[in-house]
Amino acid sequence: MRFKAGTVRRRGVIAGLSAIAMVGAPAFAQAWPSQPIRLIVPFAPGGTTDLVARLIAQGLGERLGQPVIIENRAGAGAMVGSEFVARAAPDGHTLVMSNIASHAISPSLYPANTVRYDAVRDFTHVALVTSNPSVWVAHRGAGITDLATLRARATAAPQGLDVASSGAGSSNHLLIVQLAQLAGIDLHHVPFRGAGPAMTAVIAGQVPLMSDSLPSAAAHIRGGSVRAIAMCSAERHPSFPEVATFREQGVDLVCDSWFGLSGPAGLPAAIVAKLNAEVRAVLATADVRARYAEFGGTPGTLDAAGFTRFVAEEFARWAPVVRASGAEAG
């Protein structure tokens, strides 16, 4: 069989490029990171996502030899910051703290025409960082000490009882809707642009209650600035054994929030492998494990493939829950 010269040349070029790609992939990974890494936190400073991000960023920066810079881009149930990363160049220098809001709940909670990314296809999911239960806290002067007094206050309130959260689309928003349905009470969701501003409002008495992730609430509970009234875990949390669960108080409400590291789709496999290994190495250090344990988080152990499956499963799990709850963004 005879080939035209142009065909042979083209095939030679293609073969050459393939060889370069095979040789160049490890070199690309070795050269990465060649500049500071931007870690987008899709919530305001002071909340659990921000707290988890800053802790992992410090260790990663030390191990990678480049600073990992936190950039808060809040809005639309964590979708503003997540969309920014989905559109970024897949070179490993722009990452996002993916979470249960941005990749499991918000895409189903917001109108379809406002959701501009696919939670699985438009990202490279690298590593699960930590998971933790939610906890409900009350202003010290609100007179709410447990689920029974919460029910009594909600029943007596003509317009329902206000409950703050880190924002529409968060798991804590959905927990407010679910508790109202399960307990048969009127709860009014008050969304903030992050857990930090929401907690400040509760401490000041502007809102009597908050549904929050345990890490961002832990220091305030220990310091006595708010009162913990119920934990959304299957059993009492070892770091807060004095806080009864919702199940113990008659309502079957259990929820774990999770936080991971993700990048744009198409992130080179060598970078994904290196980044996953470095995240797991940071999570294995004694000081980081102790810090996560202090605020109630459990470090993740999944590889990139496992975390990708996990995100897909979480999206599939929460989509029907959002629809059944009737919850809406805002």
Short mmCIF file of the C-alpha atoms (twelve columns), coordinates in Angstrom:
data_MODEL
# 
_entry.id   MODEL 
# 
loop_
_atom_site.group_PDB 
_atom_site.id 
_atom_site.type_symbol 
_atom_site.label_atom_id 
_atom_site.label_alt_id 
_atom_site.label_comp_id 
_atom_site.label_asym_id 
_atom_site.label_seq_id 
_atom_site.Cartn_x 
_atom_site.Cartn_y 
_atom_site.Cartn_z 
_atom_site.pdbx_PDB_model_num 
ATOM 1   C CA . MET A 1   0.000   0.000  0.000  1 
ATOM 2   C CA . ARG A 2   1.342   3.427  -0.959 1 
ATOM 3   C CA . PHE A 3   0.914   6.662  0.998  1 
ATOM 4   C CA . LYS A 4   1.176   10.229 -0.145 1 
ATOM 5   C CA . ALA A 5   4.113   12.180 1.236  1 
ATOM 6   C CA . GLY A 6   1.822   14.651 3.022  1 
ATOM 7   C CA . THR A 7   0.035   11.804 4.810  1 
ATOM 8   C CA . VAL A 8   3.326   10.356 5.997  1 
ATOM 9   C CA . ARG A 9   4.498   13.737 7.235  1 
ATOM 10  C CA . ARG A 10  1.230   14.330 9.103  1 
ATOM 11  C CA . ARG A 11  1.437   10.933 10.739 1 
ATOM 12  C CA . GLY A 12  5.035   11.611 11.691 1 
ATOM 13  C CA . VAL A 13  4.046   14.899 13.310 1 
ATOM 14  C CA . ILE A 14  1.187   13.245 15.219 1 
ATOM 15  C CA . ALA A 15  3.499   10.474 16.432 1 
ATOM 16  C CA . GLY A 16  6.066   13.061 17.464 1 
ATOM 17  C CA . LEU A 17  3.506   15.076 19.392 1 
ATOM 18  C CA . SER A 18  2.286   11.927 21.155 1 
ATOM 19  C CA . ALA A 19  5.829   11.095 22.178 1 
ATOM 20  C CA . ILE A 20  6.372   14.623 23.466 1 
ATOM 21  C CA . ALA A 21  3.113   14.422 25.438 1 
ATOM 22  C CA . MET A 22  4.186   11.136 27.024 1 
ATOM 23  C CA . VAL A 23  7.582   12.488 27.973 1 
ATOM 24  C CA . GLY A 24  6.255   15.930 28.878 1 
ATOM 25  C CA . ALA A 25  3.530   14.854 31.329 1 
ATOM 26  C CA . PRO A 26  5.896   14.005 34.225 1 
ATOM 27  C CA . ALA A 27  7.947   17.116 33.472 1 
ATOM 28  C CA . PHE A 28  4.765   19.196 33.615 1 
ATOM 29  C CA . ALA A 29  3.930   17.733 37.022 1 
ATOM 30  C CA . GLN A 30  7.466   18.359 38.271 1 
ATOM 31  C CA . ALA A 31  7.301   21.976 37.119 1 
ATOM 32  C CA . TRP A 32  3.946   22.460 38.851 1 
ATOM 33  C CA . PRO A 33  3.269   24.642 40.704 1 
ATOM 34  C CA . SER A 34  5.241   27.356 38.933 1 
ATOM 35  C CA . GLN A 35  3.375   30.219 40.641 1 
ATOM 36  C CA . PRO A 36  1.122   30.804 43.680 1 
ATOM 37  C CA . ILE A 37  -2.060  28.708 43.714 1 
ATOM 38  C CA . ARG A 38  -5.413  30.479 44.097 1 
ATOM 39  C CA . LEU A 39  -7.806  28.546 46.310 1 
ATOM 40  C CA . ILE A 40  -11.313 29.928 45.814 1 
ATOM 41  C CA . VAL A 41  -13.598 29.736 48.838 1 
ATOM 42  C CA . PRO A 42  -17.174 30.210 47.576 1 
ATOM 43  C CA . PHE A 43  -18.377 31.653 50.903 1 
ATOM 44  C CA . ALA A 44  -17.515 34.703 52.979 1 
ATOM 45  C CA . PRO A 45  -14.621 34.599 55.485 1 
ATOM 46  C CA . GLY A 46  -15.246 33.152 58.927 1 
ATOM 47  C CA . GLY A 47  -17.352 30.098 58.057 1 
ATOM 48  C CA . THR A 48  -16.522 26.409 57.954 1 
ATOM 49  C CA . THR A 49  -15.491 26.370 54.278 1 
ATOM 50  C CA . ASP A 50  -13.112 29.256 54.909 1 
ATOM 51  C CA . LEU A 51  -11.751 27.645 58.077 1 
ATOM 52  C CA . VAL A 52  -11.124 24.294 56.381 1 
ATOM 53  C CA . ALA A 53  -9.530  26.005 53.367 1 
ATOM 54  C CA . ARG A 54  -7.089  28.075 55.422 1 
ATOM 55  C CA . LEU A 55  -5.944  25.073 57.418 1 
ATOM 56  C CA . ILE A 56  -5.282  22.900 54.358 1 
ATOM 57  C CA . ALA A 57  -3.784  25.833 52.400 1 
ATOM 58  C CA . GLN A 58  -1.028  26.397 54.927 1 
ATOM 59  C CA . GLY A 59  0.150   22.784 54.853 1 
ATOM 60  C CA . LEU A 60  -0.140  22.510 51.079 1 
ATOM 61  C CA . GLY A 61  1.852   25.678 50.543 1 
ATOM 62  C CA . GLU A 62  4.670   24.365 52.700 1 
ATOM 63  C CA . ARG A 63  4.768   21.021 50.885 1 
ATOM 64  C CA . LEU A 64  4.425   22.411 47.344 1 
ATOM 65  C CA . GLY A 65  6.878   25.278 47.734 1 
ATOM 66  C CA . GLN A 66  4.389   27.892 46.517 1 
ATOM 67  C CA . PRO A 67  1.895   29.899 48.600 1 
ATOM 68  C CA . VAL A 68  -1.735  28.802 48.430 1 
ATOM 69  C CA . ILE A 69  -3.708  32.046 48.510 1 
ATOM 70  C CA . ILE A 70  -7.298  32.070 49.748 1 
ATOM 71  C CA . GLU A 71  -9.731  34.137 47.691 1 
ATOM 72  C CA . ASN A 72  -13.325 34.452 48.942 1 
ATOM 73  C CA . ARG A 73  -15.952 34.674 46.176 1 
ATOM 74  C CA . ALA A 74  -19.345 34.315 47.859 1 
ATOM 75  C CA . GLY A 75  -22.791 34.309 46.308 1 
ATOM 76  C CA . ALA A 76  -25.629 32.175 44.899 1 
ATOM 77  C CA . GLY A 77  -25.250 29.252 47.285 1 
ATOM 78  C CA . ALA A 78  -21.503 28.903 46.577 1 
ATOM 79  C CA . MET A 79  -22.080 28.820 42.816 1 
ATOM 80  C CA . VAL A 80  -20.387 32.162 42.024 1 
ATOM 81  C CA . GLY A 81  -16.941 31.022 43.170 1 
ATOM 82  C CA . SER A 82  -17.435 27.515 41.811 1 
ATOM 83  C CA . GLU A 83  -18.380 28.773 38.356 1 
ATOM 84  C CA . PHE A 84  -15.271 30.972 38.348 1 
ATOM 85  C CA . VAL A 85  -13.091 27.892 38.828 1 
ATOM 86  C CA . ALA A 86  -15.037 25.822 36.286 1 
ATOM 87  C CA . ARG A 87  -14.115 28.472 33.684 1 
ATOM 88  C CA . ALA A 88  -10.456 28.769 34.752 1 
ATOM 89  C CA . ALA A 89  -7.475  27.323 32.869 1 
ATOM 90  C CA . PRO A 90  -6.859  23.674 33.880 1 
ATOM 91  C CA . ASP A 91  -3.242  24.231 34.860 1 
ATOM 92  C CA . GLY A 92  -3.500  23.455 38.585 1 
ATOM 93  C CA . HIS A 93  -3.090  27.065 39.712 1 
ATOM 94  C CA . THR A 94  -6.806  27.751 40.357 1 
ATOM 95  C CA . LEU A 95  -8.739  25.448 42.692 1 
ATOM 96  C CA . VAL A 96  -11.976 25.593 44.682 1 
ATOM 97  C CA . MET A 97  -13.098 24.309 48.069 1 
ATOM 98  C CA . SER A 98  -15.956 22.252 46.683 1 
ATOM 99  C CA . ASN A 99  -18.644 21.413 49.210 1 
ATOM 100 C CA . ILE A 100 -22.096 19.996 49.780 1 
ATOM 101 C CA . ALA A 101 -23.715 23.322 48.843 1 
ATOM 102 C CA . SER A 102 -21.811 24.074 45.644 1 
ATOM 103 C CA . HIS A 103 -21.796 20.554 44.203 1 
ATOM 104 C CA . ALA A 104 -24.761 18.692 45.726 1 
ATOM 105 C CA . ILE A 105 -27.559 21.089 46.728 1 
ATOM 106 C CA . SER A 106 -27.393 24.475 44.963 1 
ATOM 107 C CA . PRO A 107 -27.453 23.059 41.408 1 
ATOM 108 C CA . SER A 108 -30.899 21.580 42.206 1 
ATOM 109 C CA . LEU A 109 -32.107 24.424 44.420 1 
ATOM 110 C CA . TYR A 110 -31.597 27.297 41.981 1 
ATOM 111 C CA . PRO A 111 -33.538 27.738 38.709 1 
ATOM 112 C CA . ALA A 112 -31.978 25.721 35.895 1 
ATOM 113 C CA . ASN A 113 -31.286 28.818 33.796 1 
ATOM 114 C CA . THR A 114 -29.087 30.266 36.554 1 
ATOM 115 C CA . VAL A 115 -26.903 27.159 37.052 1 
ATOM 116 C CA . ARG A 116 -23.934 27.529 34.704 1 
ATOM 117 C CA . TYR A 117 -21.923 24.405 35.463 1 
ATOM 118 C CA . ASP A 118 -22.295 20.666 35.784 1 
ATOM 119 C CA . ALA A 119 -21.196 19.608 39.260 1 
ATOM 120 C CA . VAL A 120 -19.350 16.561 37.933 1 
ATOM 121 C CA . ARG A 121 -18.416 17.105 34.269 1 
ATOM 122 C CA . ASP A 122 -17.106 20.682 34.604 1 
ATOM 123 C CA . PHE A 123 -14.639 19.886 37.398 1 
ATOM 124 C CA . THR A 124 -11.702 17.670 38.236 1 
ATOM 125 C CA . HIS A 125 -12.450 16.456 41.740 1 
ATOM 126 C CA . VAL A 126 -9.138  15.942 43.510 1 
ATOM 127 C CA . ALA A 127 -9.558  15.113 47.208 1 
ATOM 128 C CA . LEU A 128 -12.091 14.958 50.025 1 
ATOM 129 C CA . VAL A 129 -10.665 17.131 52.798 1 
ATOM 130 C CA . THR A 130 -13.091 16.744 55.701 1 
ATOM 131 C CA . SER A 131 -16.663 16.064 56.735 1 
ATOM 132 C CA . ASN A 132 -18.602 17.075 59.830 1 
ATOM 133 C CA . PRO A 133 -22.142 17.266 61.228 1 
ATOM 134 C CA . SER A 134 -24.273 20.374 61.485 1 
ATOM 135 C CA . VAL A 135 -25.296 21.862 64.818 1 
ATOM 136 C CA . TRP A 136 -28.074 24.267 65.785 1 
ATOM 137 C CA . VAL A 137 -27.176 27.113 68.122 1 
ATOM 138 C CA . ALA A 138 -29.246 29.812 69.805 1 
ATOM 139 C CA . HIS A 139 -28.646 33.307 71.127 1 
ATOM 140 C CA . ARG A 140 -27.947 33.079 74.856 1 
ATOM 141 C CA . GLY A 141 -30.886 35.321 75.716 1 
ATOM 142 C CA . ALA A 142 -33.431 33.698 73.386 1 
ATOM 143 C CA . GLY A 143 -34.678 31.222 75.983 1 
ATOM 144 C CA . ILE A 144 -34.150 28.303 73.583 1 
ATOM 145 C CA . THR A 145 -32.272 25.467 75.279 1 
ATOM 146 C CA . ASP A 146 -33.415 22.384 73.357 1 
ATOM 147 C CA . LEU A 147 -35.794 21.204 70.639 1 
ATOM 148 C CA . ALA A 148 -38.798 21.369 72.972 1 
ATOM 149 C CA . THR A 149 -38.296 25.075 73.722 1 
ATOM 150 C CA . LEU A 150 -37.573 25.729 70.046 1 
ATOM 151 C CA . ARG A 151 -40.934 24.184 69.136 1 
ATOM 152 C CA . ALA A 152 -42.692 26.228 71.801 1 
ATOM 153 C CA . ARG A 153 -41.155 29.483 70.574 1 
ATOM 154 C CA . ALA A 154 -41.951 28.697 66.938 1 
ATOM 155 C CA . THR A 155 -45.547 27.823 67.792 1 
ATOM 156 C CA . ALA A 156 -45.995 31.066 69.738 1 
ATOM 157 C CA . ALA A 157 -44.407 33.274 67.067 1 
ATOM 158 C CA . PRO A 158 -47.106 34.734 64.772 1 
ATOM 159 C CA . GLN A 159 -44.759 34.966 61.750 1 
ATOM 160 C CA . GLY A 160 -42.663 31.899 62.562 1 
ATOM 161 C CA . LEU A 161 -39.219 31.684 64.092 1 
ATOM 162 C CA . ASP A 162 -36.204 33.131 62.257 1 
ATOM 163 C CA . VAL A 163 -33.261 30.779 61.674 1 
ATOM 164 C CA . ALA A 164 -30.001 31.974 60.088 1 
ATOM 165 C CA . SER A 165 -27.695 30.020 57.801 1 
ATOM 166 C CA . SER A 166 -24.553 30.615 55.749 1 
ATOM 167 C CA . GLY A 167 -26.706 31.156 52.672 1 
ATOM 168 C CA . ALA A 168 -29.317 29.787 50.307 1 
ATOM 169 C CA . GLY A 169 -28.251 26.441 48.916 1 
ATOM 170 C CA . SER A 170 -26.267 25.348 51.952 1 
ATOM 171 C CA . SER A 171 -27.043 22.067 53.657 1 
ATOM 172 C CA . ASN A 172 -27.963 24.122 56.706 1 
ATOM 173 C CA . HIS A 173 -30.623 25.936 54.673 1 
ATOM 174 C CA . LEU A 174 -32.135 22.593 53.708 1 
ATOM 175 C CA . LEU A 175 -32.034 21.402 57.319 1 
ATOM 176 C CA . ILE A 176 -34.194 24.387 58.300 1 
ATOM 177 C CA . VAL A 177 -36.782 23.387 55.716 1 
ATOM 178 C CA . GLN A 178 -36.657 19.742 56.775 1 
ATOM 179 C CA . LEU A 179 -36.999 20.488 60.498 1 
ATOM 180 C CA . ALA A 180 -40.024 22.694 59.844 1 
ATOM 181 C CA . GLN A 181 -41.649 19.826 57.948 1 
ATOM 182 C CA . LEU A 182 -40.699 17.062 60.382 1 
ATOM 183 C CA . ALA A 183 -41.617 19.016 63.534 1 
ATOM 184 C CA . GLY A 184 -44.691 20.700 62.057 1 
ATOM 185 C CA . ILE A 185 -43.531 24.207 62.964 1 
ATOM 186 C CA . ASP A 186 -43.069 27.484 61.089 1 
ATOM 187 C CA . LEU A 187 -39.406 28.387 60.571 1 
ATOM 188 C CA . HIS A 188 -38.271 31.356 58.491 1 
ATOM 189 C CA . HIS A 189 -34.910 31.000 56.738 1 
ATOM 190 C CA . VAL A 190 -32.634 34.056 57.029 1 
ATOM 191 C CA . PRO A 191 -29.730 33.596 54.574 1 
ATOM 192 C CA . PHE A 192 -26.378 35.359 55.023 1 
ATOM 193 C CA . ARG A 193 -23.327 35.507 52.744 1 
ATOM 194 C CA . GLY A 194 -21.383 33.063 54.892 1 
ATOM 195 C CA . ALA A 195 -21.431 31.469 58.337 1 
ATOM 196 C CA . GLY A 196 -19.307 34.238 59.871 1 
ATOM 197 C CA . PRO A 197 -21.840 37.051 59.274 1 
ATOM 198 C CA . ALA A 198 -24.694 34.740 60.279 1 
ATOM 199 C CA . MET A 199 -23.031 33.809 63.571 1 
ATOM 200 C CA . THR A 200 -22.317 37.477 64.316 1 
ATOM 201 C CA . ALA A 201 -26.035 38.211 63.915 1 
ATOM 202 C CA . VAL A 202 -26.992 35.391 66.298 1 
ATOM 203 C CA . ILE A 203 -24.469 36.454 68.941 1 
ATOM 204 C CA . ALA A 204 -25.827 40.006 68.713 1 
ATOM 205 C CA . GLY A 205 -29.404 38.755 69.105 1 
ATOM 206 C CA . GLN A 206 -30.518 39.957 65.673 1 
ATOM 207 C CA . VAL A 207 -31.553 36.385 64.813 1 
ATOM 208 C CA . PRO A 208 -32.416 33.912 67.602 1 
ATOM 209 C CA . LEU A 209 -31.200 30.709 65.949 1 
ATOM 210 C CA . MET A 210 -28.693 29.364 63.452 1 
ATOM 211 C CA . SER A 211 -28.216 26.096 61.597 1 
ATOM 212 C CA . ASP A 212 -24.431 25.860 61.181 1 
ATOM 213 C CA . SER A 213 -21.639 23.418 60.376 1 
ATOM 214 C CA . LEU A 214 -19.876 22.301 63.541 1 
ATOM 215 C CA . PRO A 215 -16.351 23.625 62.734 1 
ATOM 216 C CA . SER A 216 -17.429 27.266 62.426 1 
ATOM 217 C CA . ALA A 217 -19.658 27.022 65.509 1 
ATOM 218 C CA . ALA A 218 -17.324 25.041 67.769 1 
ATOM 219 C CA . ALA A 219 -15.307 27.935 69.218 1 
ATOM 220 C CA . HIS A 220 -18.464 29.963 69.888 1 
ATOM 221 C CA . ILE A 221 -20.086 27.010 71.674 1 
ATOM 222 C CA . ARG A 222 -16.992 26.423 73.808 1 
ATOM 223 C CA . GLY A 223 -16.659 30.151 74.512 1 
ATOM 224 C CA . GLY A 224 -20.291 30.394 75.624 1 
ATOM 225 C CA . SER A 225 -21.305 33.135 73.177 1 
ATOM 226 C CA . VAL A 226 -24.060 30.857 71.822 1 
ATOM 227 C CA . ARG A 227 -25.907 27.833 73.188 1 
ATOM 228 C CA . ALA A 228 -25.852 24.519 71.305 1 
ATOM 229 C CA . ILE A 229 -29.323 22.981 71.290 1 
ATOM 230 C CA . ALA A 230 -29.057 19.973 68.953 1 
ATOM 231 C CA . MET A 231 -26.502 18.080 66.855 1 
ATOM 232 C CA . CYS A 232 -27.389 16.702 63.405 1 
ATOM 233 C CA . SER A 233 -25.286 13.556 63.859 1 
ATOM 234 C CA . ALA A 234 -26.419 9.950  64.217 1 
ATOM 235 C CA . GLU A 235 -24.833 9.808  67.683 1 
ATOM 236 C CA . ARG A 236 -23.481 12.389 70.115 1 
ATOM 237 C CA . HIS A 237 -20.280 13.945 68.852 1 
ATOM 238 C CA . PRO A 238 -17.170 12.960 70.871 1 
ATOM 239 C CA . SER A 239 -15.964 16.567 70.962 1 
ATOM 240 C CA . PHE A 240 -19.338 17.791 72.314 1 
ATOM 241 C CA . PRO A 241 -20.847 14.897 74.291 1 
ATOM 242 C CA . GLU A 242 -23.083 17.281 76.226 1 
ATOM 243 C CA . VAL A 243 -25.061 18.271 73.103 1 
ATOM 244 C CA . ALA A 244 -28.020 15.969 72.423 1 
ATOM 245 C CA . THR A 245 -28.802 14.893 68.867 1 
ATOM 246 C CA . PHE A 246 -32.022 15.707 67.047 1 
ATOM 247 C CA . ARG A 247 -32.829 11.987 67.098 1 
ATOM 248 C CA . GLU A 248 -32.600 11.922 70.874 1 
ATOM 249 C CA . GLN A 249 -35.034 14.823 70.957 1 
ATOM 250 C CA . GLY A 250 -37.617 13.130 68.762 1 
ATOM 251 C CA . VAL A 251 -36.758 14.271 65.206 1 
ATOM 252 C CA . ASP A 252 -34.869 12.052 62.756 1 
ATOM 253 C CA . LEU A 253 -32.605 14.725 61.280 1 
ATOM 254 C CA . VAL A 254 -29.048 13.689 60.357 1 
ATOM 255 C CA . CYS A 255 -26.677 15.511 58.018 1 
ATOM 256 C CA . ASP A 256 -22.936 15.653 57.413 1 
ATOM 257 C CA . SER A 257 -21.398 18.545 55.491 1 
ATOM 258 C CA . TRP A 258 -18.300 17.839 53.410 1 
ATOM 259 C CA . PHE A 259 -15.497 19.903 51.899 1 
ATOM 260 C CA . GLY A 260 -13.076 18.957 49.153 1 
ATOM 261 C CA . LEU A 261 -10.516 20.236 46.697 1 
ATOM 262 C CA . SER A 262 -11.505 20.503 43.034 1 
ATOM 263 C CA . GLY A 263 -10.206 22.180 39.899 1 
ATOM 264 C CA . PRO A 264 -11.443 22.837 36.372 1 
ATOM 265 C CA . ALA A 265 -12.205 19.874 34.121 1 
ATOM 266 C CA . GLY A 266 -9.171  18.616 32.252 1 
ATOM 267 C CA . LEU A 267 -6.620  18.991 35.042 1 
ATOM 268 C CA . PRO A 268 -3.580  16.860 34.043 1 
ATOM 269 C CA . ALA A 269 -3.600  13.438 35.692 1 
ATOM 270 C CA . ALA A 270 -0.047  13.879 37.017 1 
ATOM 271 C CA . ILE A 271 -1.035  17.078 38.840 1 
ATOM 272 C CA . VAL A 272 -4.207  15.444 40.203 1 
ATOM 273 C CA . ALA A 273 -2.195  12.519 41.586 1 
ATOM 274 C CA . LYS A 274 0.417   14.784 43.142 1 
ATOM 275 C CA . LEU A 275 -2.161  17.136 44.639 1 
ATOM 276 C CA . ASN A 276 -4.216  14.290 46.094 1 
ATOM 277 C CA . ALA A 277 -1.104  12.767 47.647 1 
ATOM 278 C CA . GLU A 278 -0.052  16.091 49.165 1 
ATOM 279 C CA . VAL A 279 -3.537  16.769 50.575 1 
ATOM 280 C CA . ARG A 280 -3.610  13.347 52.209 1 
ATOM 281 C CA . ALA A 281 -0.102  13.922 53.588 1 
ATOM 282 C CA . VAL A 282 -1.212  17.222 55.148 1 
ATOM 283 C CA . LEU A 283 -4.319  15.563 56.608 1 
ATOM 284 C CA . ALA A 284 -2.163  12.831 58.137 1 
ATOM 285 C CA . THR A 285 -0.027  15.225 60.189 1 
ATOM 286 C CA . ALA A 286 -0.680  15.202 63.916 1 
ATOM 287 C CA . ASP A 287 -1.287  18.937 64.255 1 
ATOM 288 C CA . VAL A 288 -3.822  19.078 61.402 1 
ATOM 289 C CA . ARG A 289 -5.663  15.994 62.682 1 
ATOM 290 C CA . ALA A 290 -5.779  17.532 66.144 1 
ATOM 291 C CA . ARG A 291 -7.078  20.822 64.768 1 
ATOM 292 C CA . TYR A 292 -9.833  19.135 62.785 1 
ATOM 293 C CA . ALA A 293 -10.768 17.005 65.805 1 
ATOM 294 C CA . GLU A 294 -10.957 20.164 67.915 1 
ATOM 295 C CA . PHE A 295 -13.704 21.629 65.759 1 
ATOM 296 C CA . GLY A 296 -15.449 18.336 64.981 1 
ATOM 297 C CA . GLY A 297 -14.172 17.477 61.501 1 
ATOM 298 C CA . THR A 298 -13.165 14.047 60.197 1 
ATOM 299 C CA . PRO A 299 -10.276 14.106 57.651 1 
ATOM 300 C CA . GLY A 300 -10.991 12.528 54.253 1 
ATOM 301 C CA . THR A 301 -9.101  9.543  52.836 1 
ATOM 302 C CA . LEU A 302 -10.468 9.183  49.276 1 
ATOM 303 C CA . ASP A 303 -8.315  9.155  46.171 1 
ATOM 304 C CA . ALA A 304 -9.339  11.361 43.235 1 
ATOM 305 C CA . ALA A 305 -11.451 8.661  41.565 1 
ATOM 306 C CA . GLY A 306 -13.204 7.915  44.837 1 
ATOM 307 C CA . PHE A 307 -13.898 11.569 45.495 1 
ATOM 308 C CA . THR A 308 -15.305 11.997 41.971 1 
ATOM 309 C CA . ARG A 309 -17.712 9.109  42.585 1 
ATOM 310 C CA . PHE A 310 -18.591 10.599 45.965 1 
ATOM 311 C CA . VAL A 311 -19.528 13.979 44.440 1 
ATOM 312 C CA . ALA A 312 -21.685 12.283 41.780 1 
ATOM 313 C CA . GLU A 313 -23.435 10.218 44.473 1 
ATOM 314 C CA . GLU A 314 -24.025 13.274 46.663 1 
ATOM 315 C CA . PHE A 315 -25.571 15.200 43.769 1 
ATOM 316 C CA . ALA A 316 -27.849 12.249 42.952 1 
ATOM 317 C CA . ARG A 317 -28.778 11.886 46.622 1 
ATOM 318 C CA . TRP A 318 -29.690 15.520 47.292 1 
ATOM 319 C CA . ALA A 319 -31.518 16.411 44.070 1 
ATOM 320 C CA . PRO A 320 -34.722 14.506 45.011 1 
ATOM 321 C CA . VAL A 321 -34.477 15.750 48.618 1 
ATOM 322 C CA . VAL A 322 -34.394 19.367 47.406 1 
ATOM 323 C CA . ARG A 323 -37.404 18.784 45.151 1 
ATOM 324 C CA . ALA A 324 -39.379 17.014 47.881 1 
ATOM 325 C CA . SER A 325 -38.603 19.722 50.438 1 
ATOM 326 C CA . GLY A 326 -40.043 22.513 48.299 1 
ATOM 327 C CA . ALA A 327 -37.046 24.655 49.320 1 
ATOM 328 C CA . GLU A 328 -36.235 27.617 47.118 1 
ATOM 329 C CA . ALA A 329 -33.157 29.796 46.798 1 
ATOM 330 C CA . GLY A 330 -33.340 33.098 48.625 1 
# 
